[in-house]
Short mmCIF file of C-alpha atoms in Angstrom, two decimals:
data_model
loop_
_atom_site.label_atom_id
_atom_site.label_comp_id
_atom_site.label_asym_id
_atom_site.label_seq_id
_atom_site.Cartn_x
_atom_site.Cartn_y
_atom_site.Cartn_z
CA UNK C 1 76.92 55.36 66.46
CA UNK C 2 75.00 58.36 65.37
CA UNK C 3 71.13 59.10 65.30
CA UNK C 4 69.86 60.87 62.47
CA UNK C 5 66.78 62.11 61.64
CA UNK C 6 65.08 63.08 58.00
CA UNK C 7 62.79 66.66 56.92
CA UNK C 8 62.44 67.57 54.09
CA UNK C 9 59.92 65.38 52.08
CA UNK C 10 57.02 66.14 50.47
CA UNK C 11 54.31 66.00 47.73
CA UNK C 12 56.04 68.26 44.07
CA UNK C 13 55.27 68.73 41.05
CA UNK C 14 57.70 67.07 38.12
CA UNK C 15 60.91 69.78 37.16
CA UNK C 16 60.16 71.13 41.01
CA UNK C 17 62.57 71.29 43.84
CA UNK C 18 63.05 70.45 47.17
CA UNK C 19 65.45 70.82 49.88
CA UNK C 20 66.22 67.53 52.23
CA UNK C 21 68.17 67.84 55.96
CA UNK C 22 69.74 65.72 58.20
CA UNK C 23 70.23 66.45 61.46
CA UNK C 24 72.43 64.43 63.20
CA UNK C 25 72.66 63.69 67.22
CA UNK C 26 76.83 64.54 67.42
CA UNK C 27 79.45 66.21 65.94
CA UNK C 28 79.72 64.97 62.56
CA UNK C 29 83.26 66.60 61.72
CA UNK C 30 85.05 63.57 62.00
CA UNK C 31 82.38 61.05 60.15
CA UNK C 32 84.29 59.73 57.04
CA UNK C 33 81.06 59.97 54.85
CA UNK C 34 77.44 61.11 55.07
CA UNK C 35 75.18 60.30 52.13
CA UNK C 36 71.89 60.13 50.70
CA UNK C 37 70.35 56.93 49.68
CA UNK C 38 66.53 55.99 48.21
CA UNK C 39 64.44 53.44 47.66
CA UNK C 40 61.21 53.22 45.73
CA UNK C 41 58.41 50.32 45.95
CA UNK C 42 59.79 47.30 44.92
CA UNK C 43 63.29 48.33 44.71
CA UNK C 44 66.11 47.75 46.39
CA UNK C 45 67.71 50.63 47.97
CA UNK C 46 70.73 52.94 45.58
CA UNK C 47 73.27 55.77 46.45
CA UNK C 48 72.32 59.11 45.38
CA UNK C 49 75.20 60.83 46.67
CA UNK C 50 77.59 61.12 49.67
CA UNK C 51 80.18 63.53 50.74
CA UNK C 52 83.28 62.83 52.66
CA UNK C 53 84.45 64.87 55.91
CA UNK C 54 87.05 66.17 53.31
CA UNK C 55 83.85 67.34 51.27
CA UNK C 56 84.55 65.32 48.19
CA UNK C 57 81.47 64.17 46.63
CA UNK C 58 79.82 61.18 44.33
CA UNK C 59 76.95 60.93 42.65
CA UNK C 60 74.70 58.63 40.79
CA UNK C 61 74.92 58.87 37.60
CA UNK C 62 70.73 59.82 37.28
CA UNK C 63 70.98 62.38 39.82
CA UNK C 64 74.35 64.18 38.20
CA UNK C 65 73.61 67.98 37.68
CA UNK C 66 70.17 68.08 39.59
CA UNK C 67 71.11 66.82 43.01
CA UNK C 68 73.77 68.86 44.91
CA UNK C 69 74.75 67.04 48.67
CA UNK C 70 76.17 69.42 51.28
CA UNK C 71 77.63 69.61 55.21
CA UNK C 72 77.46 72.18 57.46
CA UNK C 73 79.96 70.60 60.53
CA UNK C 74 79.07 73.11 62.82
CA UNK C 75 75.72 72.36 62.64
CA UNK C 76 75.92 68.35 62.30
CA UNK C 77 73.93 69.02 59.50
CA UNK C 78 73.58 67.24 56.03
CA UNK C 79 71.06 68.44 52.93
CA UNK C 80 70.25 67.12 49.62
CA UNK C 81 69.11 69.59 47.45
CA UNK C 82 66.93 68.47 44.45
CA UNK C 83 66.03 69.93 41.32
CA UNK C 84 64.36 69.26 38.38
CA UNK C 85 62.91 66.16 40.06
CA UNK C 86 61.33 63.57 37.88
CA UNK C 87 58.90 61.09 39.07
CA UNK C 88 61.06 58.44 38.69
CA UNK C 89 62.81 60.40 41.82
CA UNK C 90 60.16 59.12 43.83
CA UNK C 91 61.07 57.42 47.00
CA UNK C 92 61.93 56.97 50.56
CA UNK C 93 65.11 59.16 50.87
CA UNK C 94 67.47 58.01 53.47
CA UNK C 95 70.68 59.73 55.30
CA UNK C 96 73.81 57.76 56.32
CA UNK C 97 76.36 58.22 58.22
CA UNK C 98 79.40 55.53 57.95
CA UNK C 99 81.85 55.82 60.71
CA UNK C 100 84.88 53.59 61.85
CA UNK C 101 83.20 50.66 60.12
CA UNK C 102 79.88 51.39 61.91
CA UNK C 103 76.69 52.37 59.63
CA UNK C 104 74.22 54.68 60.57
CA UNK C 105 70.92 55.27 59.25
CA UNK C 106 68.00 57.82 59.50
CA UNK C 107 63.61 56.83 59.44
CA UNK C 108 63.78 58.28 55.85
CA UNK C 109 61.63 60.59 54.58
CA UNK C 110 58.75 60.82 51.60
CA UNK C 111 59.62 61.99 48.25
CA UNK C 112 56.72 61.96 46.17
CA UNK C 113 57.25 63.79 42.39
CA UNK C 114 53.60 63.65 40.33
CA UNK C 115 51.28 65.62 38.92
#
């Protein structure tokens, strides 16, 4: 298992942008898939994107073309990068890590898009 910890969040204004990070507690080079997932008050929780240790990616389909998910494997690192953020983006934004069957998951972090 791997510990992973959320930054990143924040108060922003709608069509703004912010930059989410995941640090993780080990190497993360040989995770199958990291990933982003949200959920908002009252909802259950959705995929926003993920990224295999080959670096293919996914999306949902309301985040295609704003949200770009990245790795950095010598930093056991893993960002979301958001733009053009809506307020229906707001949320509790959560990194994953799933490994050998075994799910990971980070505190989560505040996204908050309003004017």
């Amino acid at each position: 298992q791997v510990q992973l910890v959320e930054s990143g969040g924040g108060l922003v204004q709608p069509g703004g942008s912010l930059r989410l990070s995941c640090a993780a507690s080990r190497s993360i080079f040989s995770i199958h898939a990291m990933g982003w997932y949200r959920q908002a008050p009252g909802k259950q929780r959705e995929s926003v994107a993920a990224i295999t240790s080959g670096a293919s990616t996914n999306y949902a389909d309301s985040v295609k073309g704003r949200f770009t998910i990245s790795r950095d494997n010598a930093k056991n690192m893993v960002y979301l990068q958001m733009n053009s953020l809506k307020p229906e983006d707001t949320a509790v934004y959560y990194c994953n890590a799933l490994s050998h069957g075994v799910s990971s998951w980070g505190q989560g972090t505040q996204v908050t898009v309003s004017s």
